[in-house]
Coordinates of C-alpha atoms in Angstrom, one line a residue:
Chain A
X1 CA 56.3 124.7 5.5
X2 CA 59.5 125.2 3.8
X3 CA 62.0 128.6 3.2
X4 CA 61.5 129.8 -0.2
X5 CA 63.7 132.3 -0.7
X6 CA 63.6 134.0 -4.5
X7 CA 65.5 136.2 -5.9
X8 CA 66.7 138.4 -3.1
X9 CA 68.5 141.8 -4.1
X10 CA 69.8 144.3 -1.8
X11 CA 73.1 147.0 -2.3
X12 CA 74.6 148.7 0.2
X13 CA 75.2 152.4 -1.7
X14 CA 76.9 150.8 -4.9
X15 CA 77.9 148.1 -3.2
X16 CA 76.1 144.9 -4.3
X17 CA 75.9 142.9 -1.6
X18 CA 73.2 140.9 -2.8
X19 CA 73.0 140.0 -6.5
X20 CA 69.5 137.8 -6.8
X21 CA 69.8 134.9 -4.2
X22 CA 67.5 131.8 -4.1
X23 CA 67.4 128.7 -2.6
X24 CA 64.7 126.3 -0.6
X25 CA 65.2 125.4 2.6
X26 CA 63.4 121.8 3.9
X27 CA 60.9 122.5 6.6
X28 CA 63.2 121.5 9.9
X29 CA 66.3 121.5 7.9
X30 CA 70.0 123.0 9.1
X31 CA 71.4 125.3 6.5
X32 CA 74.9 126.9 6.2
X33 CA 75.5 129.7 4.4
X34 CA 79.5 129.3 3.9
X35 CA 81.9 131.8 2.2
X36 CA 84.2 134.5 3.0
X37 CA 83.7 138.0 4.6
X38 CA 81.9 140.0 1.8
X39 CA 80.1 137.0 0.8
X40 CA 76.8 138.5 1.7
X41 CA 76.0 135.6 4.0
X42 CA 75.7 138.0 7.0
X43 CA 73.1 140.1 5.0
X44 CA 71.3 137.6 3.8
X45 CA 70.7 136.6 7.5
X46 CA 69.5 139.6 8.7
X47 CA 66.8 139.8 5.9
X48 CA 65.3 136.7 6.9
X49 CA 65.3 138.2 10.5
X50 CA 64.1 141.4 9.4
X51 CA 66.8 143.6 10.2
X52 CA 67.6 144.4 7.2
X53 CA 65.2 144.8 4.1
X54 CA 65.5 143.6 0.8
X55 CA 65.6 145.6 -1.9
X56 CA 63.3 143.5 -4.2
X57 CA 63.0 139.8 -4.1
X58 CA 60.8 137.5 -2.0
X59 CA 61.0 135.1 0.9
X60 CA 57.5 132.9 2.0
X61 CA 57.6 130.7 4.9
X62 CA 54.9 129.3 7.3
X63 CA 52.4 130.3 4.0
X64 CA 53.3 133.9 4.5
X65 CA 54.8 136.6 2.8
X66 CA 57.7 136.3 5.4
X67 CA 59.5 140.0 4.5
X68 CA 55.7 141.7 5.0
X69 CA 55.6 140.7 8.4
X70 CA 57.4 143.1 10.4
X71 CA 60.5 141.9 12.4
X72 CA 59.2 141.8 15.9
X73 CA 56.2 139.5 15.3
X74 CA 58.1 137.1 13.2
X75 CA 59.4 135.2 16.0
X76 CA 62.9 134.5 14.2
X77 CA 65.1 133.4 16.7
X78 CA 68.3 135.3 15.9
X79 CA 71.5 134.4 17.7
X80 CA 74.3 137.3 17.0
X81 CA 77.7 137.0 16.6
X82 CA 78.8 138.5 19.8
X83 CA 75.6 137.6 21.3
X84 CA 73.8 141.1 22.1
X85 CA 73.3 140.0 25.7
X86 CA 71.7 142.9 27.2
X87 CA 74.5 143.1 29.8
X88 CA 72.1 145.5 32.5
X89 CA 70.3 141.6 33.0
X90 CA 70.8 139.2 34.4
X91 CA 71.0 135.9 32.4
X92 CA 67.4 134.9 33.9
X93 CA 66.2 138.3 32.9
X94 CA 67.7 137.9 29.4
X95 CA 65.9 135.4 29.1
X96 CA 62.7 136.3 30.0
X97 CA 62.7 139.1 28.2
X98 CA 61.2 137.6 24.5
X99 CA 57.8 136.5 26.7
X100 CA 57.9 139.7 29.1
X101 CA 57.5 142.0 25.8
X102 CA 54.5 140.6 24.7
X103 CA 51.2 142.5 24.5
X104 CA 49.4 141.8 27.9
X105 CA 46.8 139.5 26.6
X106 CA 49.7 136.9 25.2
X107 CA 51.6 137.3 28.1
X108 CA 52.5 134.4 29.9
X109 CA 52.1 135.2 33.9
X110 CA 55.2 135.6 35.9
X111 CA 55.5 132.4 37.2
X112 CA 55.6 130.7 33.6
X113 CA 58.1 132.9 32.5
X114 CA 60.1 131.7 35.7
X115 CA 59.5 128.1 35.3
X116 CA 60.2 128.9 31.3
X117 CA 63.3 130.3 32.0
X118 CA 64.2 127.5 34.2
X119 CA 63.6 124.9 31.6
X120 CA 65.6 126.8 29.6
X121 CA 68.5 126.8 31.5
X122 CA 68.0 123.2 32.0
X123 CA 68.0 123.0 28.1
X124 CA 71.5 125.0 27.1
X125 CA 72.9 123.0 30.3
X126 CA 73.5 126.1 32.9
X127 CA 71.5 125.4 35.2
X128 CA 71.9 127.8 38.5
X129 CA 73.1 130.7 36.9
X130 CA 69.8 132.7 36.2
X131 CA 71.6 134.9 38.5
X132 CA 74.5 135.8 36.7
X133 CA 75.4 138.9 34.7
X134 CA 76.6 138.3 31.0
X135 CA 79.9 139.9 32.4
X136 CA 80.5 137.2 34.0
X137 CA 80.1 134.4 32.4
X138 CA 82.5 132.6 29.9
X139 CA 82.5 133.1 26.2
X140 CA 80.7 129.3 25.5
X141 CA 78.0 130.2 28.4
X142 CA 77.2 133.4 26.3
X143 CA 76.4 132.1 23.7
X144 CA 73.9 129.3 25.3
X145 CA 72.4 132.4 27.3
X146 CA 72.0 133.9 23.2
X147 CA 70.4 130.9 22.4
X148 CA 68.3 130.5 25.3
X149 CA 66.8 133.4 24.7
X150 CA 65.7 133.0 20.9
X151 CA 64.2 130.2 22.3
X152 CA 62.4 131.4 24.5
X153 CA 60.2 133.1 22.2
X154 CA 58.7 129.8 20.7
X155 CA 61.0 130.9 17.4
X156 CA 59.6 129.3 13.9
X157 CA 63.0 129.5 12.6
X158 CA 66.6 130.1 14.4
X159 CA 69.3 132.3 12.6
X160 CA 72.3 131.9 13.9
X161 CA 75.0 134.7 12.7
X162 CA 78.9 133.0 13.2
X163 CA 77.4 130.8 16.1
X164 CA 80.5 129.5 17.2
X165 CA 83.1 132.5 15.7
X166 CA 84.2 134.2 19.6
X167 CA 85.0 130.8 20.7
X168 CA 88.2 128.9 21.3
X169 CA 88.7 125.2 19.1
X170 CA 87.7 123.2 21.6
X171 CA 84.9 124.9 23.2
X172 CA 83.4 125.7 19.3
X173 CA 83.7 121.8 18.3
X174 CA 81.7 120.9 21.4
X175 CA 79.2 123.5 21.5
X176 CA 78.5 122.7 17.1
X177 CA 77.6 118.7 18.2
X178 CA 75.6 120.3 20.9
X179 CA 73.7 122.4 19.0
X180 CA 73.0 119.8 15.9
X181 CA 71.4 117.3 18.1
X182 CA 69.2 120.1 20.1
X183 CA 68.0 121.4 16.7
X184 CA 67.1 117.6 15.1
X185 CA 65.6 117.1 18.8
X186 CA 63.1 120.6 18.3
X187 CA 63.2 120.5 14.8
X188 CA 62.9 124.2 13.8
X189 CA 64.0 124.8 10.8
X190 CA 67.7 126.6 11.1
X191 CA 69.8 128.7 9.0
X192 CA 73.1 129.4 10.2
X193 CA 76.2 131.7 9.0
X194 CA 80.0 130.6 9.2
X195 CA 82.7 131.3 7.3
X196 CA 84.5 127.7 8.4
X197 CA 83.7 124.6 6.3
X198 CA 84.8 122.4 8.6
X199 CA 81.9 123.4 10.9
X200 CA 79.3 123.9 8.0
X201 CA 79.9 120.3 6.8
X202 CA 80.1 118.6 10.1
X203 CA 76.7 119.8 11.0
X204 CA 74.9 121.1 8.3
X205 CA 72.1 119.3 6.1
X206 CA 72.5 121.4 3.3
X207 CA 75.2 123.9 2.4
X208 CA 75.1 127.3 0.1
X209 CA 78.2 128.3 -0.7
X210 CA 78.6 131.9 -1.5
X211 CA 80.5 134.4 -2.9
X212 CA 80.5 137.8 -4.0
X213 CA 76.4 138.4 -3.1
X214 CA 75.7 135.1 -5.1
X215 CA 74.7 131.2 -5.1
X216 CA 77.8 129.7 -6.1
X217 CA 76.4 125.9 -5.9
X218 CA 73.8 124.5 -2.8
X219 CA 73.7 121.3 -1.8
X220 CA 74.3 118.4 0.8
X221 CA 77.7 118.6 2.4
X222 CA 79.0 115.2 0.3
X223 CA 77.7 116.7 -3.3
X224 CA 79.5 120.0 -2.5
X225 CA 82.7 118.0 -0.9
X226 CA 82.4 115.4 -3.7
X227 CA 81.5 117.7 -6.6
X228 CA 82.2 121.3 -6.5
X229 CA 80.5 123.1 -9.1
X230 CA 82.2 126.3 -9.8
X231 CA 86.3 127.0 -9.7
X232 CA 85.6 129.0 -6.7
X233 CA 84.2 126.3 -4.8
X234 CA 86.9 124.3 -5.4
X235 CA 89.2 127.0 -4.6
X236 CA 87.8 128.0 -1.0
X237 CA 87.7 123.9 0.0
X238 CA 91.3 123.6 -1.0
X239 CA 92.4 126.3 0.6
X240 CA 91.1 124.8 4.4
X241 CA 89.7 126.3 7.0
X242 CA 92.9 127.7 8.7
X243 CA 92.3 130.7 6.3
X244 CA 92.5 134.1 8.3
X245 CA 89.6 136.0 6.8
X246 CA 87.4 135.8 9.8
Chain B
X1 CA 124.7 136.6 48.4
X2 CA 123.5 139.9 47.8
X3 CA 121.0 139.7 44.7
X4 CA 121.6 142.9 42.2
X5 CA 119.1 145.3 42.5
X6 CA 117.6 146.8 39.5
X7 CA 115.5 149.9 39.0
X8 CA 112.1 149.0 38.0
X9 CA 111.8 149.7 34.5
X10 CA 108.3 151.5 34.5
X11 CA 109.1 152.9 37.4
X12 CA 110.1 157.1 37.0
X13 CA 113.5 158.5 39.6
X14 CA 111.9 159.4 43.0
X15 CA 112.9 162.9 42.6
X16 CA 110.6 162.9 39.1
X17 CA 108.1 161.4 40.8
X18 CA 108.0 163.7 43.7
X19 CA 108.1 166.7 41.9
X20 CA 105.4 166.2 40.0
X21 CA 103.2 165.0 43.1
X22 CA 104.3 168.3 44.8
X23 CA 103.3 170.2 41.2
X24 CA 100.1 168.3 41.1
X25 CA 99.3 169.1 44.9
X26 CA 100.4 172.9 44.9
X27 CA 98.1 173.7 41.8
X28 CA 94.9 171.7 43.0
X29 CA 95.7 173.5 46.2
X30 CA 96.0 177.1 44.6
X31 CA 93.4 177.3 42.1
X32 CA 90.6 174.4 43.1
X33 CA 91.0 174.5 47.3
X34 CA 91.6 177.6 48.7
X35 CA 89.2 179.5 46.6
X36 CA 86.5 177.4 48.0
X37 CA 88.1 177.3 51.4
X38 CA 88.0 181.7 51.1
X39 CA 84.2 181.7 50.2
X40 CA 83.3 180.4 53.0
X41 CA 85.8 182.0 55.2
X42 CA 84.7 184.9 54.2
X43 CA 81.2 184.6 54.5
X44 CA 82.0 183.7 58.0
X45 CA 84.0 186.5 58.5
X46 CA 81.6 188.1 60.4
X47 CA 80.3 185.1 61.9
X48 CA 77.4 182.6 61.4
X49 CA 74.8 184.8 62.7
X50 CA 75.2 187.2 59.9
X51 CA 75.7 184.9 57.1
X52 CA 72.4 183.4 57.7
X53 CA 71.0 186.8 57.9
X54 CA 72.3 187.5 54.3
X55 CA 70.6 184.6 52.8
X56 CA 67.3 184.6 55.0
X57 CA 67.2 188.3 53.5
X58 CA 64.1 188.7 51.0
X59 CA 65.8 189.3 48.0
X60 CA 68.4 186.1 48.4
X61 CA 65.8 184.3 49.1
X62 CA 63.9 185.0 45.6
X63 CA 67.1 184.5 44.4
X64 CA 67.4 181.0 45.8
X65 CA 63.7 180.4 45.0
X66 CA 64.1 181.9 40.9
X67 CA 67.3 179.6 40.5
X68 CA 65.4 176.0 41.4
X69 CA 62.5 177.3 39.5
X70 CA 64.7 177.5 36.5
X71 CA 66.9 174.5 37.0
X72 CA 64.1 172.9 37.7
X73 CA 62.5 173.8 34.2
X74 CA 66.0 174.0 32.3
X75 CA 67.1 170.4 33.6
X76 CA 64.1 167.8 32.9
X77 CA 63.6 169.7 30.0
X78 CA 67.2 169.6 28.6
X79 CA 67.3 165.5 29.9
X80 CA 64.4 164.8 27.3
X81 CA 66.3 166.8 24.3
X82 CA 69.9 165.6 25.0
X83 CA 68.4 162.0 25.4
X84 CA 66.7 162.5 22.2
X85 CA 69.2 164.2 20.2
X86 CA 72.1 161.4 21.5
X87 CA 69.6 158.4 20.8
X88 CA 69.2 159.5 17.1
X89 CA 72.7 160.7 16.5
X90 CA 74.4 157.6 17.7
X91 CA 72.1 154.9 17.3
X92 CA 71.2 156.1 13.2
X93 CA 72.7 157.1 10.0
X94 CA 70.8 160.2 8.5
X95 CA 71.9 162.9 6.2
X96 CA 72.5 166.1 8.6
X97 CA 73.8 163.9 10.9
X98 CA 77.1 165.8 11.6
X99 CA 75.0 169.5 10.7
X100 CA 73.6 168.1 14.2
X101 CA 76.6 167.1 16.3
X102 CA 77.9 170.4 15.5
X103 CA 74.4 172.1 16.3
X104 CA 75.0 170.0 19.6
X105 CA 78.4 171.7 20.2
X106 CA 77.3 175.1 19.8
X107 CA 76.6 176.6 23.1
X108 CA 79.7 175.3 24.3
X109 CA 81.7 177.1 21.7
X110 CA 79.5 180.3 21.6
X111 CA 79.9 182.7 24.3
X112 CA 77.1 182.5 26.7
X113 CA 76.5 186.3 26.6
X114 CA 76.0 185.9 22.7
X115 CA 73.9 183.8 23.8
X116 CA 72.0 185.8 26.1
X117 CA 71.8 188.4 23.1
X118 CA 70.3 186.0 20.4
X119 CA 67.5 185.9 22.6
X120 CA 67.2 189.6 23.5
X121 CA 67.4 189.6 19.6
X122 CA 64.4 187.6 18.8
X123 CA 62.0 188.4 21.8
X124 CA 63.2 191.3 22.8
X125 CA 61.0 195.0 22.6
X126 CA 63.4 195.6 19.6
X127 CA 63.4 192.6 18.8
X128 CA 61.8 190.2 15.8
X129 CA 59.0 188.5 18.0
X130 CA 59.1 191.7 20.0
X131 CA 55.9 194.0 19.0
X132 CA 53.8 190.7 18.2
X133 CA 54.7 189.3 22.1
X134 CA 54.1 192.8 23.8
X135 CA 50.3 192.6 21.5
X136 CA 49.7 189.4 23.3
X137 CA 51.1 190.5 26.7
X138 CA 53.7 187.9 26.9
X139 CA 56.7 188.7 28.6
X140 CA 60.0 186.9 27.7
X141 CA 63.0 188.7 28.2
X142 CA 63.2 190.7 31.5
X143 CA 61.5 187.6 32.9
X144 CA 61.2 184.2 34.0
X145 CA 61.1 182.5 30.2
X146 CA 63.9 184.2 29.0
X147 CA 66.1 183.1 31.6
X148 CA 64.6 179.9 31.5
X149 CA 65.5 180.0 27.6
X150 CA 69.0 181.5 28.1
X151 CA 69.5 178.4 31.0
X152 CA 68.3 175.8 28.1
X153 CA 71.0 176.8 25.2
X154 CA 74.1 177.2 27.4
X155 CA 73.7 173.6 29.4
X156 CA 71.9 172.0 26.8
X157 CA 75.3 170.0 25.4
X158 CA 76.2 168.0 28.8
X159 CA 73.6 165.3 28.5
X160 CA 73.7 164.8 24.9
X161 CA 77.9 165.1 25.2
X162 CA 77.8 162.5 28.1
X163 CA 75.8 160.3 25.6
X164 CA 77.0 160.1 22.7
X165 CA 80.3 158.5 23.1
X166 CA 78.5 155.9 25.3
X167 CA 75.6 155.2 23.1
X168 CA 77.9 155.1 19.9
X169 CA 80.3 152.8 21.9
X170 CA 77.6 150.3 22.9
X171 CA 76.6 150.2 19.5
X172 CA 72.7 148.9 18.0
X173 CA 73.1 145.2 18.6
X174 CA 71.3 145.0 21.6
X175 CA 68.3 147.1 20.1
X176 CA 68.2 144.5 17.5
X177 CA 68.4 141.8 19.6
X178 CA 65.5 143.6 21.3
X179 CA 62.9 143.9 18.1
X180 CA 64.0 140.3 17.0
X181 CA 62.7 138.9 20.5
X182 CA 59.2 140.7 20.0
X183 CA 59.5 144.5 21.8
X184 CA 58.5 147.3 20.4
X185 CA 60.0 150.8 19.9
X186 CA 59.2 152.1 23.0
X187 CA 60.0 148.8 25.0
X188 CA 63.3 148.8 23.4
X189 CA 63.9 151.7 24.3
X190 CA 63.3 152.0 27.9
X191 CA 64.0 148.2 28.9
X192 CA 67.1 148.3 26.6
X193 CA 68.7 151.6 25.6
X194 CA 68.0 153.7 28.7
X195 CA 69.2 151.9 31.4
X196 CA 72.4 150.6 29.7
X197 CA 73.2 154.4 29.5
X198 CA 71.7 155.4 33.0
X199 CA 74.7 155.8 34.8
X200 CA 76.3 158.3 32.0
X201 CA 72.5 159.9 31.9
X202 CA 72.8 160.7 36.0
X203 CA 76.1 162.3 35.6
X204 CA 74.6 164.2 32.6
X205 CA 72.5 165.7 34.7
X206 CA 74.4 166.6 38.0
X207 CA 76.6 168.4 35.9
X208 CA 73.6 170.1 33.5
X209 CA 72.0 170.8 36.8
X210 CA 75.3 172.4 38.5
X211 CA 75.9 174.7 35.2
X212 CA 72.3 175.5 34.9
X213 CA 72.1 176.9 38.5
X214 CA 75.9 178.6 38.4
X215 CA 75.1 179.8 34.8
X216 CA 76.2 183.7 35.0
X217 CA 76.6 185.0 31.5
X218 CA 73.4 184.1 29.5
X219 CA 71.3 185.0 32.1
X220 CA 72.7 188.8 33.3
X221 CA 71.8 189.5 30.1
X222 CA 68.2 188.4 29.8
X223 CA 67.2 188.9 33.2
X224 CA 67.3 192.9 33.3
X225 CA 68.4 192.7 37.2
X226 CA 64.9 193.2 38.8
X227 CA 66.3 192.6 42.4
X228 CA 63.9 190.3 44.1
X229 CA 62.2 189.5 40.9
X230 CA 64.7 188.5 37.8
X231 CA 68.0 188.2 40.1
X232 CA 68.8 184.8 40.2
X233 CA 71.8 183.8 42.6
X234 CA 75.1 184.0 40.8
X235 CA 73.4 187.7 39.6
X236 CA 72.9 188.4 43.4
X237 CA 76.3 187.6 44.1
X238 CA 77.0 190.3 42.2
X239 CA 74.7 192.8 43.0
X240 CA 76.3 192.3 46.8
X241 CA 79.4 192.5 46.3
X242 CA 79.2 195.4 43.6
X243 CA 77.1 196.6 46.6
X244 CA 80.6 196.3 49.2
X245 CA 78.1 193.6 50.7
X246 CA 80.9 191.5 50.9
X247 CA 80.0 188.9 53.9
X248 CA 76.0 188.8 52.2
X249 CA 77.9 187.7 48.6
X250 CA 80.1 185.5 50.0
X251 CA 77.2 183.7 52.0
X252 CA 75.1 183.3 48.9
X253 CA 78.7 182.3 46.8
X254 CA 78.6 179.8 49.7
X255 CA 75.7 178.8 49.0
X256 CA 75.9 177.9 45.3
X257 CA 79.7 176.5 46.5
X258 CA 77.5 174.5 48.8
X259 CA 75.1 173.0 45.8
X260 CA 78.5 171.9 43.8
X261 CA 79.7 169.9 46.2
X262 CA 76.7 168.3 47.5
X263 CA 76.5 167.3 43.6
X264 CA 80.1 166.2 43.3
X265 CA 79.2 163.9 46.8
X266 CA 76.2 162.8 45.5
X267 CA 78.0 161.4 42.0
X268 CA 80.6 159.7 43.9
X269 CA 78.4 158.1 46.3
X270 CA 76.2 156.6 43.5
X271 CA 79.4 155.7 41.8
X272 CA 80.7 153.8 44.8
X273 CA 77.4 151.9 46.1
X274 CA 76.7 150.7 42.2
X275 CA 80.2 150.2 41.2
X276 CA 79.7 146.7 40.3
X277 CA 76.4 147.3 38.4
X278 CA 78.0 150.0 36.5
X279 CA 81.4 147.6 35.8
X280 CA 78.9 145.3 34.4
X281 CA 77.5 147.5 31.7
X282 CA 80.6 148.9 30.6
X283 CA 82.3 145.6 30.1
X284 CA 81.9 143.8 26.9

């Protein structure tokens, strides 16, 4: 039950943003997709979400035709980069929302949604604060209330868009060790988007570099590190982290 | 020790600062207060008893009666479109899209007695639609539709304009968030889009709903004056007082005074008892 992803095209007007991108992803695996603004990364993402639609190419997953099936029944769990909280809710509603949308028959009853959403809670470590608004909540709670609710839909795979981007040093190095061992722990396969290689290697299985809509070498984070495979790879590593294209 | 004293530096001279109080104060006073304060003064010039006669008269009273009718039409109606025409202008790229904000603007810029004519234009006798309509026995102008009609174009803009910026501001993340977690269209839409806006939409529509009763222009022009028939009340305001019935115009300009403020009250009390729900959604 791996990510094939083949040959994926897509322009923007004339702007390429996409210039045939493939890769596999192991069923379970953490991905990266690493590179700077422009990169495509971001639309890449929202292609395998479904926001955004291809303009030829093919993705299968879960033995489907994965861009055939239409966004809202393809259970991607897809964490945005300022979160998208819907700020009229509060954090319990938010969260509830994935299984309270559901046609009647696959609805869960109230009282599973509430025990759900307390798990939940549990899970992302804030407990107590179903009651909350987003507004009022720190910018590291957010983004566990983000993630709580793609999970809360039973996702198949999580898609996390600059995860950590909105958050201070500190508070983004705890929250990426957090979020690696609650993704080996429910083992959904995860692709995630960052523009930092410091994060992508410290928690990534596998890491695409791109650039420019394109592949420019995939691989573990120690063949990438050890071995880079085009100038520009070697360029972006050398030039760190600290870079201010974010 | 006496410590120096220093001026504040984002503080303006007191003599600035009470000058422009006073110039603020004097013109609210003049032109907002006392013209309210000499309707009703002078509808109860001649007492209580007689202003109360003046609107309890037949012909006010139809006038009372045809001007919720047609709010009551023009509003809902005009809720549904501006909702409509701010959801697709600000939540979606199309081509026409800025053939549409300007179509939006319109019947602010136009005068609403042009207006008023484009319709006598099209369904009037003389008019386009005119010999088909009086084959089929419908009347439109010189009646209830056309005024209805006339009400539509000149407050259509306020929900729509209230909208806009707000729905363009909050952006489509939230939608998308929305379909990625499983809702459709129409779930998105009213669990998501509508009540993140609902506080803008409400004050849409005390102010489409103030216009669309106070609306002069449009209307004398399609109504054709039928007293007690096609008069609404800011027409029989003027019948009166063109009349010299100058406590009977001033109780009905009371009136319609009356319905302004009640709105006015009504936003601000909303505003107040939901302040921190409506902080919430404006906050990032």
């Amino acid at each position: 039950m791996s990510l094939v992803i083949d040959s994926i095209v897509k322009s923007f007007g004339r702007f390429p943003a996409l210039k045939g991108v493939s890769f596999t992803v192991p069923q379970g695996a953490l991905v990266a997709l690493l590179g700077p603004s422009g990169s495509g990364k971001t639309t890449l993402l929202r292609i395998l979400g479904g926001l955004e639609a291809p303009d030829s190419g093919d993705v299968r997953f879960a033995d489907l035709n994965w861009l055939s099936v239409p966004a809202r029944e393809r259970r991607a769990g897809f964490v945005f980069q300022h979160y998208a909280l819907f700020r009229h809710m509060t954090v319990a509603q938010n969260i509830a929302f994935g299984p309270s949308v559901r046609p009647r028959r696959e609805r869960p009853s109230r009282a599973d949604i509430a025990r759900r959403v307390e798990e939940l809670l549990d899970l992302v470590q804030l407990p107590g604060l179903g009651g909350r608004y987003p507004s009022q909540l720190s910018g590291g709670q957010r983004q566990r209330v983000a993630l709580a609710r793609a999970l809360a839909i039973e996702p198949r795979m999580l898609l996390l868009d600059e995860p950590f981007g909105a958050l201070d040093a500190k508070v983004r190095k705890d929250l990426r060790g957090w979020l690696r061992s609650l993704q080996e722990r429910l083992g959904i396969t995860t692709v995630f988007v960052t523009h930092d290689q410091d994060e992508a290697f410290a928690i990534a299985d596998l890491v695409a570099v791109m650039n420019a809509g394109a592949i420019e070498q995939y691989g573990t984070p120690q063949d990438v590190m050890r071995a880079p495979r085009t100038p520009f790879v070697a360029d972006f590593l050398e030039s760190g982290s600290n870079r201010l294209d974010a | 020790m006496t410590r120096p004293r220093f001026d504040n530096p984002t503080e303006d001279p007191v003599a600035a600062r009470i000058a422009l109080t006073l110039i603020a104060v004097l013109f609210i006073g003049l032109f907002l207060l006392l013209p309210l304060v000499v309707v009703f003064s002078q509808a109860l010039s001649t007492g209580f008893a007689a202003a109360r006669a003046a609107i309890l008269e037949p012909d006010a009273l139809s006038a009372v009666r045809l001007t919720l009718i047609t709010a009551a039409i023009a509003v809902p109606l005009n809720m549904v479109f501006g909702v409509s025409a701010a959801w697709a202008v600000a939540k979606f790229d199309f081509r026409g899209k800025s053939v549409l904000t300007t179509l939006i603007d319109l019947p602010f810029s136009v005068s609403p007695v042009v207006a008023g004519l484009i319709y006598v234009l099209v369904f009037g006798l003389q008019g386009w639609l005119g010999p088909w309509l009086r084959a089929h026995d419908i009347k439109i102008i010189f009646a209830l539709p056309g005024i209805v009609l006339a009400t539509i174009f000149v407050t259509f803009p306020f929900v729509a304009r209230e909208l806009i910026p707000l729905m363009t501001d909050q952006g489509r993340d939230e939608e998308e968030a929305a379909v990625s977690l499983g809702a459709t269209g129409l779930q998105t839409f009213f669990r998501v889009t509508l009540p993140n806006v609902k506080w803008g939409l409400l004050y849409g529509v005390l102010l489409c709903n103030a216009r669309a009763m106070g609306e002069f222009g449009a209307v004398s022009v399609v109504s054709g004056h039928i007293r007690g028939l096609t008069d609404t009340m800011p027409l029989h305001v003027e019948v009166l007082y063109n009349d010299y019935q100058y406590v009977g115009a001033f109780a009905v300009a009371s009136l319609l005074a009356l319905l302004a403020l009640v709105t006015l009250a009504l936003k601000s009390l909303l505003e107040w008892r939901y302040a921190d729900e409506i902080a919430a959604v404006h906050r990032h």
